[in-house]
PDB file of C-alpha atoms in Angstrom:
ATOM      1  CA  MET A   1     -11.969   3.538  24.260  1.00  0.00           C
ATOM      2  CA  GLY A   2     -14.509   2.352  26.442  1.00  0.00           C
ATOM      3  CA  ASP A   3     -13.584  -1.617  25.838  1.00  0.00           C
ATOM      4  CA  GLU A   4     -10.307  -1.798  26.804  1.00  0.00           C
ATOM      5  CA  GLY A   5      -9.490  -4.695  24.583  1.00  0.00           C
ATOM      6  CA  SER A   6      -9.846  -2.572  21.655  1.00  0.00           C
ATOM      7  CA  VAL A   7      -8.514   0.527  19.897  1.00  0.00           C
ATOM      8  CA  ARG A   8      -9.134   2.719  16.204  1.00  0.00           C
ATOM      9  CA  VAL A   9      -7.152   1.267  13.359  1.00  0.00           C
ATOM     10  CA  ASP A  10      -5.766   4.679  12.329  1.00  0.00           C
ATOM     11  CA  LEU A  11      -4.401   5.098  16.016  1.00  0.00           C
ATOM     12  CA  TRP A  12      -2.785   1.143  15.782  1.00  0.00           C
ATOM     13  CA  ILE A  13      -1.881   1.847  12.524  1.00  0.00           C
ATOM     14  CA  TRP A  14      -0.081   4.418  13.405  1.00  0.00           C
ATOM     15  CA  SER A  15       1.478   3.293  16.970  1.00  0.00           C
ATOM     16  CA  VAL A  16       2.970  -0.039  15.289  1.00  0.00           C
ATOM     17  CA  ARG A  17       4.934   2.161  12.576  1.00  0.00           C
ATOM     18  CA  LEU A  18       2.923   0.860   9.350  1.00  0.00           C
ATOM     19  CA  LEU A  19       3.121   4.646   8.886  1.00  0.00           C
ATOM     20  CA  LYS A  20       4.927   7.780  10.194  1.00  0.00           C
ATOM     21  CA  THR A  21       2.449   9.883  11.461  1.00  0.00           C
ATOM     22  CA  ARG A  22      -1.549   9.278  12.526  1.00  0.00           C
ATOM     23  CA  SER A  23      -3.340  11.765  10.201  1.00  0.00           C
ATOM     24  CA  MET A  24      -1.717   9.245   7.270  1.00  0.00           C
ATOM     25  CA  ALA A  25      -3.081   6.715   8.875  1.00  0.00           C
ATOM     26  CA  THR A  26      -6.384   9.129   8.987  1.00  0.00           C
ATOM     27  CA  THR A  27      -6.132  10.285   5.258  1.00  0.00           C
ATOM     28  CA  ALA A  28      -5.140   6.647   4.384  1.00  0.00           C
ATOM     29  CA  CYS A  29      -8.410   4.996   6.014  1.00  0.00           C
ATOM     30  CA  ARG A  30     -10.508   7.618   4.808  1.00  0.00           C
ATOM     31  CA  ALA A  31      -9.660   6.839   1.249  1.00  0.00           C
ATOM     32  CA  GLY A  32     -10.000   3.049   1.609  1.00  0.00           C
ATOM     33  CA  HIS A  33      -6.639   1.896   1.804  1.00  0.00           C
ATOM     34  CA  VAL A  34      -7.281   0.296   4.827  1.00  0.00           C
ATOM     35  CA  ARG A  35      -9.622  -3.092   5.348  1.00  0.00           C
ATOM     36  CA  VAL A  36     -10.068  -4.681   8.983  1.00  0.00           C
ATOM     37  CA  ASN A  37     -11.302  -8.426   8.026  1.00  0.00           C
ATOM     38  CA  ASP A  38     -11.978  -7.703   4.322  1.00  0.00           C
ATOM     39  CA  GLU A  39     -14.025  -4.466   5.106  1.00  0.00           C
ATOM     40  CA  ARG A  40     -13.381  -0.868   4.241  1.00  0.00           C
ATOM     41  CA  ALA A  41     -12.216   0.876   7.789  1.00  0.00           C
ATOM     42  CA  LYS A  42     -12.958   4.275   8.817  1.00  0.00           C
ATOM     43  CA  PRO A  43     -10.811   5.869  10.523  1.00  0.00           C
ATOM     44  CA  SER A  44     -12.684   5.086  13.968  1.00  0.00           C
ATOM     45  CA  THR A  45     -13.364   1.554  13.341  1.00  0.00           C
ATOM     46  CA  THR A  46     -11.822  -0.590  16.568  1.00  0.00           C
ATOM     47  CA  VAL A  47      -9.182  -2.958  16.078  1.00  0.00           C
ATOM     48  CA  LYS A  48      -8.768  -5.829  18.195  1.00  0.00           C
ATOM     49  CA  PRO A  49      -6.493  -8.768  18.395  1.00  0.00           C
ATOM     50  CA  GLY A  50      -7.030 -11.523  16.333  1.00  0.00           C
ATOM     51  CA  ASP A  51      -8.090  -8.918  13.433  1.00  0.00           C
ATOM     52  CA  GLU A  52      -6.421  -8.964   9.786  1.00  0.00           C
ATOM     53  CA  VAL A  53      -5.765  -5.006   8.801  1.00  0.00           C
ATOM     54  CA  ARG A  54      -5.161  -4.764   4.931  1.00  0.00           C
ATOM     55  CA  LEU A  55      -3.022  -1.185   3.906  1.00  0.00           C
ATOM     56  CA  ARG A  56      -2.277  -0.406   0.307  1.00  0.00           C
ATOM     57  CA  HIS A  57       0.840   2.327   1.060  1.00  0.00           C
ATOM     58  CA  GLY A  58       4.163   3.428  -1.109  1.00  0.00           C
ATOM     59  CA  GLY A  59       2.720   0.754  -3.717  1.00  0.00           C
ATOM     60  CA  ARG A  60       2.581  -2.302  -1.872  1.00  0.00           C
ATOM     61  CA  GLU A  61       0.556  -4.046   0.895  1.00  0.00           C
ATOM     62  CA  ARG A  62       0.708  -4.912   4.119  1.00  0.00           C
ATOM     63  CA  ILE A  63      -0.571  -7.546   5.871  1.00  0.00           C
ATOM     64  CA  VAL A  64      -0.989  -7.867   9.000  1.00  0.00           C
ATOM     65  CA  VAL A  65      -2.869  -9.445  12.052  1.00  0.00           C
ATOM     66  CA  VAL A  66      -3.127  -7.603  15.536  1.00  0.00           C
ATOM     67  CA  GLN A  67      -1.703  -9.443  18.263  1.00  0.00           C
ATOM     68  CA  LYS A  68      -1.164  -6.430  20.914  1.00  0.00           C
ATOM     69  CA  ILE A  69      -3.113  -3.697  21.324  1.00  0.00           C
ATOM     70  CA  VAL A  70      -1.287  -0.452  21.879  1.00  0.00           C
ATOM     71  CA  ARG A  71      -2.478   3.223  21.850  1.00  0.00           C
ATOM     72  CA  LYS A  72       0.454   4.902  22.221  1.00  0.00           C
ATOM     73  CA  ARG A  73       3.484   5.398  19.410  1.00  0.00           C
ATOM     74  CA  VAL A  74       6.475   2.024  20.843  1.00  0.00           C
ATOM     75  CA  GLY A  75      10.055   1.797  19.648  1.00  0.00           C
ATOM     76  CA  ALA A  76      10.730  -0.794  16.789  1.00  0.00           C
ATOM     77  CA  PRO A  77      11.118  -4.048  18.302  1.00  0.00           C
ATOM     78  CA  VAL A  78       8.024  -3.658  20.541  1.00  0.00           C
ATOM     79  CA  ALA A  79       5.985  -2.615  17.168  1.00  0.00           C
ATOM     80  CA  GLN A  80       7.032  -6.280  15.678  1.00  0.00           C
ATOM     81  CA  GLU A  81       6.152  -8.270  19.088  1.00  0.00           C
ATOM     82  CA  CYS A  82       2.386  -6.140  18.351  1.00  0.00           C
ATOM     83  CA  LEU A  83       1.519  -7.571  15.156  1.00  0.00           C
ATOM     84  CA  ILE A  84       2.372 -10.571  12.641  1.00  0.00           C
ATOM     85  CA  ASP A  85       3.519  -9.855   9.582  1.00  0.00           C
ATOM     86  CA  LYS A  86       1.652 -12.174   6.272  1.00  0.00           C
ATOM     87  CA  SER A  87       2.625  -9.179   3.716  1.00  0.00           C
ATOM     88  CA  PRO A  88       4.168 -10.447   0.209  1.00  0.00           C
ATOM     89  CA  PRO A  89       7.822  -9.485  -0.102  1.00  0.00           C
ATOM     90  CA  PRO A  90       8.055  -6.588  -2.146  1.00  0.00           C
ATOM     91  CA  PRO A  91       8.838  -6.911  -5.847  1.00  0.00           C
ATOM     92  CA  PRO A  92      12.363  -7.456  -6.701  1.00  0.00           C
ATOM     93  CA  PRO A  93      13.331  -3.844  -8.639  1.00  0.00           C
ATOM     94  CA  GLU A  94      13.759  -4.985 -11.839  1.00  0.00           C
ATOM     95  CA  ALA A  95      10.535  -5.961 -11.777  1.00  0.00           C
ATOM     96  CA  LEU A  96       9.492  -2.664 -11.436  1.00  0.00           C
ATOM     97  CA  VAL A  97       7.846  -0.292 -14.853  1.00  0.00           C
ATOM     98  CA  PRO A  98      10.789   0.807 -16.634  1.00  0.00           C
ATOM     99  CA  VAL A  99      11.188   4.341 -15.740  1.00  0.00           C
ATOM    100  CA  GLY A 100      12.680   6.231 -18.399  1.00  0.00           C
ATOM    101  CA  ARG A 101      16.251   8.603 -18.028  1.00  0.00           C
ATOM    102  CA  ARG A 102      17.433  10.759 -19.966  1.00  0.00           C
ATOM    103  CA  ASP A 103      20.955  12.044 -19.531  1.00  0.00           C
ATOM    104  CA  ARG A 104      21.714  15.135 -17.912  1.00  0.00           C
ATOM    105  CA  GLY A 105      21.876  17.644 -20.200  1.00  0.00           C
ATOM    106  CA  ALA A 106      20.629  15.656 -23.035  1.00  0.00           C
ATOM    107  CA  GLY A 107      17.634  17.947 -24.489  1.00  0.00           C
ATOM    108  CA  ARG A 108      14.442  17.566 -25.372  1.00  0.00           C
ATOM    109  CA  PRO A 109      13.448  13.459 -26.332  1.00  0.00           C
ATOM    110  CA  THR A 110      13.088  13.352 -29.964  1.00  0.00           C
ATOM    111  CA  LYS A 111       9.958  12.260 -31.840  1.00  0.00           C
ATOM    112  CA  ARG A 112      11.054   7.903 -31.916  1.00  0.00           C
ATOM    113  CA  ASP A 113      12.583   8.227 -28.325  1.00  0.00           C
ATOM    114  CA  ARG A 114       8.684   9.408 -27.627  1.00  0.00           C
ATOM    115  CA  ARG A 115       7.110   6.698 -29.470  1.00  0.00           C
ATOM    116  CA  GLU A 116       9.558   4.519 -28.281  1.00  0.00           C
ATOM    117  CA  LEU A 117       8.483   4.674 -24.555  1.00  0.00           C
ATOM    118  CA  GLU A 118       4.839   4.949 -25.701  1.00  0.00           C
ATOM    119  CA  ARG A 119       5.432   1.961 -26.970  1.00  0.00           C
ATOM    120  CA  ILE A 120       6.220   0.165 -23.938  1.00  0.00           C
ATOM    121  CA  LEU A 121       4.097   2.160 -22.164  1.00  0.00           C
ATOM    122  CA  ASP A 122       1.127   0.297 -23.537  1.00  0.00           C
ATOM    123  CA  ARG A 123       2.621  -3.336 -23.568  1.00  0.00           C
ATOM    124  CA  TYR A 124       2.934  -2.026 -19.905  1.00  0.00           C
ATOM    125  CA  ARG A 125      -0.723  -0.613 -19.641  1.00  0.00           C
ATOM    126  CA  THR A 126      -1.923  -3.902 -22.075  1.00  0.00           C
ATOM    127  CA  LEU A 127      -0.052  -6.315 -19.410  1.00  0.00           C
ATOM    128  CA  ASN A 128      -1.824  -4.928 -16.206  1.00  0.00           C
ATOM    129  CA  GLU A 129      -5.751  -4.201 -17.128  1.00  0.00           C
ATOM    130  CA  PRO A 130      -8.497  -6.255 -15.854  1.00  0.00           C
ATOM    131  CA  ALA A 131      -9.773  -8.947 -18.707  1.00  0.00           C
ATOM    132  CA  PRO A 132     -13.041  -7.648 -19.385  1.00  0.00           C
ATOM    133  CA  PRO A 133     -15.945  -9.411 -17.759  1.00  0.00           C
ATOM    134  CA  GLY A 134     -17.397 -12.440 -19.030  1.00  0.00           C
ATOM    135  CA  ASP A 135     -13.825 -13.464 -20.541  1.00  0.00           C
ATOM    136  CA  ASP A 136     -13.800 -16.355 -17.355  1.00  0.00           C
ATOM    137  CA  ASP A 137     -16.004 -18.272 -19.131  1.00  0.00           C
ATOM    138  CA  LEU A 138     -13.198 -19.058 -21.750  1.00  0.00           C
TER     139      LEU A 138
END
C-alpha cells in the first residue's frame, strides 16, 4: 500500500459493503465479475477516487464511482459517502422469470405439466439469447 490515494479493489468493495466478506470480493474479482474503468480487475487492482467499479452479484449489476478511499470496513452511512451509486434499479419482481411452484404434497409433475414448463422455458430462452453474428445488417 505504497500510494496513499489508492487501495486494492477487493478490499474497497468489502469496505464499502458491496459484498459481505472480503473473500467473496476476492472470489468475484477472480471470476471476472468486477471491472474497473471497463477493464477486468484482479483482486490486487488498485482503485482511486473517480474510478468506476462494476460488480455483477446476485443477478444484477452494481455500477459505482469511487468517492473516498477506505481501507477498513465502515458503517453503512459512512459507506454511502464513499461512493456514488449509478446502478440501474433492480427489476420489479413480476419481470423476473416465473418459477414453477408446485403445491406441497402434489406429487411428481405429470407429462402435461413437464411439457408446459418446457414451453415456458423455451419461450424465455428465445427472448434472452443474443442475436447471431451478422444480424445487425438488417
